[in-house]
Structures are given as structure tokens and as C-alpha cells.
Amino acid sequence: MNQALTLNGLSVAFGGFKAIKDVSLSVATGELRVLLGANGAGKTTLMDLVSGKIRSTEGSVRVFGQEITNWPEHRIARAGIGRKFQIPSVFRDLTVEQNIQVACCNKHPSVFANLRFGVSADRRRRIAEILELTGLVEVARKTAAFLSHGQTQWLELGMLMAQDPKVILLDEPTAGMTHAETSKTADIINRLKGRHTLLVVEHDMGFVREIAQHITVLHLGEVLAEGSVAEIENDARVRAAYLGSKGIS
Ligand SMILES: Nc1ncnc2c1ncn2[C@@H]1O[C@H](COP(=O)(O)OP(=O)(O)OP(=O)(O)O)[C@@H](O)[C@H]1O
């Protein structure tokens, strides 16, 4: 199965207002797809539909061919859709490494019981790999409460990766970050390409240029354009849709 995530004719209406209209898109295994669009275009609503936070009124969502349309959020998560929100939910009193261990080995409902259980050699290797991929090796023993904003975001990404989702949804991963943190986030995300399938909502075109392979542009709840960074930046319809908002820059 080459397609990790497939949306077909997806729509949602809030009262009489159709926020998402007949959206179809397909993300290949290992692909990083950027979802671009002006304020109110429907990006968050689309992520909410995929992750099961809200229910669609028409259309379907499939993960590796399995239909998950309108399943409850926890079942969609179990089917392999992992979502990272802007507000992190790390365990502030645990170290970076312990946070990843808890996420990796959450067999037991109690966080501390998970920490007491030994970690297999395989898991230990996976934790080390995640620390490496997220650039957190040097702060592995640091308590999460003392991390910078960027490090906290990278830790949450690492915790998500530790759960091995088939598809990772990232909602504005650089929000509130400094220039240096944004650049490091681009490095991290570029390292994930090919290993994970990602759907990333992002406004910052500088960042998008650094990470994007393929972009889908939403406008007023519909797919306006799809293509490479160069194709999207030179698309007259995309340029017109952004006029009056922040513009593509
Ligand atoms: N629960 C809701 N009830 C009514 N309208 C909603 C609801 N959620 C979203 N909308 C509307 O749907 C449209 C799409 O909103 P959405 O938040 O998905 O846009 P967005 O592209 O994520 O924008 P932003 O970049 O500002 O976050 C907007 O017009 C918004 O007002």
C-alpha cells in the first residue's frame, strides 16, 4: 500500500456553513505534505476531521486503506494517526529521556509504573534514536520543566514518534519559535522524511520552503492547488487567494 492517508470528498458543515468542501487528497507513505492556506481556509478543521476531533458530514478518511471515517478520537489514534498540538503536554517533572520512555512504553496506566518497569534493549535503542532525531541528546537528563520553548516542542514531537504513529499530524510546529529554533525544527523534520508520513499545517513560507516536498493549498474550505513549492509560489490562483491576507512571503 503506497498511500498512507487518503481523504475522499471530505466535507463538514457547521450549521449552514460548509467549512470543508469536498476535499480529496492523498499522502504517500514516507511523504511530508504541507497544508497551506490563509486564515480561515480550513486547515485546522481538516486536521480535526482526520484526527476525529470533529465528525465529517460527507466523504471518507483512510489510513493505509483502512476506513476510519468518523471513528472516535481514541480509536483513530490507535489506528495510527498521531497529532501534535501547539500546546505541549509533556510531564514537566520528568527528564527528557523519561518522558520519551513513558510515551514509548505506555503499557501501564500509571506513568510511574511505566518508569519502574525495565526497558528492553530494542526500546532503549528506539529511545536513543528519537533523542538523536529530535536533537535532544545533550538535554536527555534535564527535567522537562527547564527546557526552552523549542526544546519542549521537540520533546513532544519525540513523544509522539515514540508511539510509532503511521501518520503524524503537526499543527504549526514553529509557532512562537525564535528564528534559530525554527531552523532547527526544519532540520528535525527533514530528518523524519522517508521514515514517517507527515501532514504539516504551516504559515511560515520560509520554513515551508525548507521542508516541503509537496504542498496542498486550501482556500475557503476547498483544495485550490497542489504541487511543489515552486509550482505553488508561481500559481496565479494561489497568489490571488492570498491577496488581502498575509500574502505568500
Ligand atoms: N466549530 C465551528 N463552528 C463554526 N464555524 C467554525 C467552527 N470551526 C471552524 N469554523 C469556521 O471554519 C472556517 C475554517 O476555520 P479553520 O480554523 O479550520 O481555519 P484555518 O485555516 O485553520 O485558519 P487559521 O490559520 O486562522 O488557524 C472558519 O471560517 C472558521 O470560522
Short mmCIF file of C-alpha atoms and ligand atoms in Angstrom, two decimals:
data_model
loop_
_atom_site.label_atom_id
_atom_site.label_comp_id
_atom_site.label_asym_id
_atom_site.label_seq_id
_atom_site.Cartn_x
_atom_site.Cartn_y
_atom_site.Cartn_z
CA MET A 1 0.00 0.00 0.00
CA ASN A 2 1.66 3.18 -1.20
CA GLN A 3 -0.90 5.67 0.15
CA ALA A 4 -0.65 6.33 3.88
CA LEU A 5 -3.51 8.81 4.16
CA THR A 6 -6.36 9.25 1.71
CA LEU A 7 -9.18 11.77 2.02
CA ASN A 8 -12.02 11.42 -0.42
CA GLY A 9 -14.72 14.05 -0.89
CA LEU A 10 -14.44 15.12 2.74
CA SER A 11 -16.88 17.83 3.87
CA VAL A 12 -18.12 19.32 7.11
CA ALA A 13 -20.80 21.90 7.80
CA PHE A 14 -21.25 23.91 10.98
CA GLY A 15 -24.93 24.82 10.93
CA GLY A 16 -25.43 26.06 7.38
CA PHE A 17 -21.74 26.95 6.87
CA LYS A 18 -19.62 24.47 4.94
CA ALA A 19 -16.11 24.85 6.39
CA ILE A 20 -14.63 21.95 4.37
CA LYS A 21 -16.00 21.25 0.91
CA ASP A 22 -15.34 18.05 -0.99
CA VAL A 23 -11.64 17.80 -0.09
CA SER A 24 -9.72 14.91 -1.65
CA LEU A 25 -6.02 14.36 -1.13
CA SER A 26 -3.63 11.50 -0.88
CA VAL A 27 -0.36 11.41 1.07
CA ALA A 28 2.12 8.69 0.07
CA THR A 29 3.98 6.56 2.63
CA GLY A 30 7.00 8.47 3.93
CA GLU A 31 5.86 11.72 2.31
CA LEU A 32 5.83 15.08 4.04
CA ARG A 33 2.82 17.09 2.87
CA VAL A 34 2.38 20.73 3.81
CA LEU A 35 -1.12 22.12 4.19
CA LEU A 36 -1.08 25.81 3.37
CA GLY A 37 -3.85 28.38 3.43
CA ALA A 38 -4.81 31.84 4.63
CA ASN A 39 -6.54 32.36 7.99
CA GLY A 40 -9.90 30.61 8.00
CA ALA A 41 -9.06 28.43 4.97
CA GLY A 42 -10.00 25.28 6.90
CA LYS A 43 -6.58 23.80 7.78
CA THR A 44 -7.31 23.15 11.47
CA THR A 45 -10.80 21.87 10.66
CA LEU A 46 -9.29 19.39 8.19
CA MET A 47 -6.81 18.16 10.83
CA ASP A 48 -9.73 17.89 13.29
CA LEU A 49 -11.62 15.71 10.79
CA VAL A 50 -8.63 13.42 10.23
CA SER A 51 -7.86 13.03 13.95
CA GLY A 52 -11.53 12.50 14.85
CA LYS A 53 -11.90 15.63 16.96
CA ILE A 54 -14.92 16.50 14.82
CA ARG A 55 -17.13 14.37 12.56
CA SER A 56 -17.48 14.88 8.84
CA THR A 57 -20.83 15.30 7.12
CA GLU A 58 -19.67 13.65 3.85
CA GLY A 59 -16.68 11.78 2.43
CA SER A 60 -14.12 9.36 3.81
CA VAL A 61 -10.72 9.15 5.55
CA ARG A 62 -8.48 6.11 5.10
CA VAL A 63 -5.16 5.14 6.74
CA PHE A 64 -3.27 2.55 4.72
CA GLY A 65 -6.55 1.56 3.09
CA GLN A 66 -8.47 1.16 6.35
CA GLU A 67 -11.50 3.40 6.53
CA ILE A 68 -11.53 5.38 9.80
CA THR A 69 -14.17 7.98 8.89
CA ASN A 70 -15.86 9.44 11.97
CA TRP A 71 -14.36 6.90 14.36
CA PRO A 72 -13.96 8.16 17.93
CA GLU A 73 -10.70 10.05 18.51
CA HIS A 74 -9.05 7.32 20.64
CA ARG A 75 -9.75 4.62 18.00
CA ILE A 76 -8.29 6.84 15.27
CA ALA A 77 -5.19 7.32 17.43
CA ARG A 78 -4.97 3.54 17.84
CA ALA A 79 -5.35 3.11 14.06
CA GLY A 80 -2.10 5.08 13.71
CA ILE A 81 -2.90 8.79 13.42
CA GLY A 82 -0.76 10.82 15.87
CA ARG A 83 -1.35 14.52 16.32
CA LYS A 84 0.83 17.17 17.86
CA PHE A 85 -0.94 20.30 19.00
CA GLN A 86 0.64 23.70 19.56
CA ILE A 87 0.32 23.42 23.35
CA PRO A 88 2.68 20.72 24.59
CA SER A 89 1.67 18.15 27.16
CA VAL A 90 4.98 16.84 28.46
CA PHE A 91 5.47 15.62 32.05
CA ARG A 92 7.28 18.64 33.47
CA ASP A 93 8.75 16.81 36.49
CA LEU A 94 10.32 14.01 34.45
CA THR A 95 13.52 14.21 32.45
CA VAL A 96 13.51 14.36 28.66
CA GLU A 97 14.53 10.71 28.43
CA GLN A 98 11.89 9.61 30.96
CA ASN A 99 9.22 11.47 29.01
CA ILE A 100 10.14 9.55 25.86
CA GLN A 101 10.33 6.31 27.83
CA VAL A 102 6.83 6.87 29.21
CA ALA A 103 5.49 7.57 25.70
CA CYS A 104 7.33 4.59 24.26
CA CYS A 105 6.37 2.03 26.88
CA ASN A 106 2.90 3.10 27.98
CA LYS A 107 1.76 -0.40 28.81
CA HIS A 108 0.59 0.57 32.28
CA PRO A 109 -2.00 3.29 33.08
CA SER A 110 0.34 4.75 35.74
CA VAL A 111 3.19 6.87 34.38
CA PHE A 112 5.47 5.97 37.28
CA ALA A 113 4.79 2.24 36.95
CA ASN A 114 5.98 2.53 33.33
CA LEU A 115 9.20 4.09 34.55
CA ARG A 116 9.76 1.32 37.12
CA PHE A 117 9.39 -1.45 34.53
CA GLY A 118 12.65 -2.25 32.80
CA VAL A 119 13.10 -1.16 29.19
CA SER A 120 14.08 -3.78 26.62
CA ALA A 121 17.24 -3.33 24.55
CA ASP A 122 15.08 -2.64 21.48
CA ARG A 123 13.15 0.10 23.27
CA ARG A 124 16.37 1.58 24.61
CA ARG A 125 17.72 1.75 21.06
CA ARG A 126 14.50 3.40 19.88
CA ILE A 127 14.64 5.98 22.71
CA ALA A 128 18.26 6.78 21.79
CA GLU A 129 17.28 7.11 18.12
CA ILE A 130 14.44 9.50 18.98
CA LEU A 131 16.73 11.63 21.19
CA GLU A 132 19.12 11.82 18.25
CA LEU A 133 16.43 12.62 15.65
CA THR A 134 14.93 15.38 17.80
CA GLY A 135 18.32 16.86 18.70
CA LEU A 136 17.76 16.28 22.43
CA VAL A 137 20.74 14.03 23.28
CA GLU A 138 22.51 16.77 25.25
CA VAL A 139 19.46 17.51 27.39
CA ALA A 140 18.32 13.88 27.83
CA ARG A 141 18.83 14.06 31.63
CA LYS A 142 17.35 17.53 32.03
CA THR A 143 13.97 17.96 33.75
CA ALA A 144 11.37 18.94 31.16
CA ALA A 145 10.24 21.97 33.21
CA PHE A 146 13.61 23.61 32.46
CA LEU A 147 13.56 23.20 28.69
CA SER A 148 13.22 26.14 26.29
CA HIS A 149 10.02 26.55 24.27
CA GLY A 150 11.67 24.97 21.21
CA GLN A 151 13.10 22.02 23.18
CA THR A 152 9.68 21.38 24.76
CA GLN A 153 8.10 21.26 21.29
CA TRP A 154 10.82 18.86 20.05
CA LEU A 155 10.29 16.68 23.11
CA GLU A 156 6.59 16.45 22.40
CA LEU A 157 7.38 15.52 18.82
CA GLY A 158 9.72 12.83 20.16
CA MET A 159 6.99 11.54 22.47
CA LEU A 160 4.66 11.31 19.50
CA MET A 161 7.28 9.45 17.47
CA ALA A 162 7.78 7.05 20.38
CA GLN A 163 4.20 5.90 19.90
CA ASP A 164 5.10 4.97 16.30
CA PRO A 165 2.10 6.50 14.56
CA LYS A 166 1.64 5.61 10.91
CA VAL A 167 0.81 9.24 10.10
CA ILE A 168 1.90 12.30 12.11
CA LEU A 169 -0.21 15.47 12.03
CA LEU A 170 1.66 18.65 13.03
CA ASP A 171 -0.23 21.86 13.69
CA GLU A 172 2.03 24.89 13.11
CA PRO A 173 5.16 23.27 14.59
CA THR A 174 7.12 26.55 14.59
CA ALA A 175 4.50 28.73 16.32
CA GLY A 176 6.16 31.01 18.90
CA MET A 177 9.67 29.82 18.00
CA THR A 178 12.74 32.01 17.52
CA HIS A 179 14.46 32.06 14.13
CA ALA A 180 17.13 29.64 15.40
CA GLU A 181 14.51 27.27 16.83
CA THR A 182 12.54 27.36 13.55
CA SER A 183 15.66 26.47 11.62
CA LYS A 184 16.42 23.57 13.99
CA THR A 185 12.81 22.38 13.65
CA ALA A 186 13.29 22.31 9.86
CA ASP A 187 16.41 20.12 10.35
CA ILE A 188 14.47 17.76 12.63
CA ILE A 189 11.50 17.49 10.27
CA ASN A 190 13.82 16.93 7.31
CA ARG A 191 15.39 14.01 9.22
CA LEU A 192 11.93 12.46 9.65
CA LYS A 193 11.17 12.45 5.91
CA GLY A 194 11.00 8.96 4.49
CA ARG A 195 10.87 7.40 7.99
CA HIS A 196 7.46 8.85 8.88
CA THR A 197 4.46 10.12 6.92
CA LEU A 198 3.66 13.69 7.91
CA LEU A 199 0.89 16.21 7.27
CA VAL A 200 2.05 19.64 8.45
CA VAL A 201 -0.01 22.82 8.75
CA GLU A 202 2.26 25.84 8.49
CA HIS A 203 2.03 29.56 7.68
CA ASP A 204 5.72 30.48 7.63
CA MET A 205 6.72 30.25 3.94
CA GLY A 206 10.43 30.44 4.81
CA PHE A 207 10.01 27.28 6.88
CA VAL A 208 7.77 25.66 4.25
CA ARG A 209 10.48 26.19 1.62
CA GLU A 210 12.94 24.35 3.89
CA ILE A 211 10.79 21.27 4.49
CA ALA A 212 8.14 20.89 1.79
CA GLN A 213 8.15 18.31 -0.95
CA HIS A 214 4.54 18.66 -1.93
CA ILE A 215 2.04 21.34 -0.88
CA THR A 216 -1.76 21.31 -0.80
CA VAL A 217 -3.32 24.78 -0.66
CA LEU A 218 -6.73 25.17 0.95
CA HIS A 219 -8.89 28.19 0.27
CA LEU A 220 -12.36 28.73 1.72
CA GLY A 221 -12.54 25.05 2.64
CA GLU A 222 -11.60 23.73 -0.81
CA VAL A 223 -8.39 22.45 -2.38
CA LEU A 224 -7.20 25.35 -4.51
CA ALA A 225 -3.90 23.94 -5.75
CA GLU A 226 -1.42 21.13 -5.23
CA GLY A 227 2.22 20.94 -6.30
CA SER A 228 5.86 21.57 -5.50
CA VAL A 229 6.98 24.72 -3.65
CA ALA A 230 7.94 26.39 -6.95
CA GLU A 231 4.65 25.44 -8.59
CA ILE A 232 2.63 26.79 -5.67
CA GLU A 233 4.60 30.03 -5.39
CA ASN A 234 4.11 30.68 -9.09
CA ASP A 235 0.43 29.72 -9.19
CA ALA A 236 -1.66 32.78 -10.08
CA ARG A 237 -4.76 31.41 -8.26
CA VAL A 238 -2.75 30.92 -5.05
CA ARG A 239 -1.30 34.41 -5.28
CA ALA A 240 -4.78 35.85 -5.82
CA ALA A 241 -6.22 33.89 -2.87
CA TYR A 242 -3.55 35.26 -0.55
CA LEU A 243 -4.05 38.89 -1.61
CA GLY A 244 -5.74 40.78 1.17
CA SER A 245 -4.48 38.28 3.75
CA LYS A 246 -0.85 37.93 4.83
CA GLY A 247 0.35 37.10 1.31
CA ILE A 248 2.92 34.47 0.41
CA SER A 249 6.28 35.66 1.67
N1 LIG B 1 -16.89 24.84 15.44
C1 LIG B 1 -17.08 25.74 14.47
N2 LIG B 1 -18.27 26.34 14.29
C2 LIG B 1 -18.46 27.24 13.31
N3 LIG B 1 -17.53 27.61 12.43
C3 LIG B 1 -16.31 27.06 12.56
C4 LIG B 1 -16.01 26.09 13.59
N4 LIG B 1 -14.70 25.72 13.46
C5 LIG B 1 -14.21 26.42 12.41
N5 LIG B 1 -15.16 27.22 11.87
C6 LIG B 1 -15.01 28.11 10.71
O1 LIG B 1 -14.47 27.31 9.67
C7 LIG B 1 -13.55 28.07 8.88
C8 LIG B 1 -12.21 27.38 8.85
O2 LIG B 1 -11.58 27.52 10.14
P1 LIG B 1 -10.16 26.87 10.48
O3 LIG B 1 -9.87 27.21 11.90
O4 LIG B 1 -10.16 25.46 10.09
O5 LIG B 1 -9.21 27.69 9.51
P2 LIG B 1 -7.62 27.68 9.47
O6 LIG B 1 -7.23 27.55 8.04
O7 LIG B 1 -7.08 26.67 10.42
O8 LIG B 1 -7.30 29.14 9.97
P3 LIG B 1 -6.08 29.70 10.90
O9 LIG B 1 -4.89 29.72 10.00
O10 LIG B 1 -6.55 31.07 11.26
O11 LIG B 1 -5.94 28.79 12.08
C9 LIG B 1 -13.50 29.47 9.50
O12 LIG B 1 -14.38 30.30 8.78
C10 LIG B 1 -13.99 29.23 10.92
O13 LIG B 1 -14.61 30.38 11.44
#
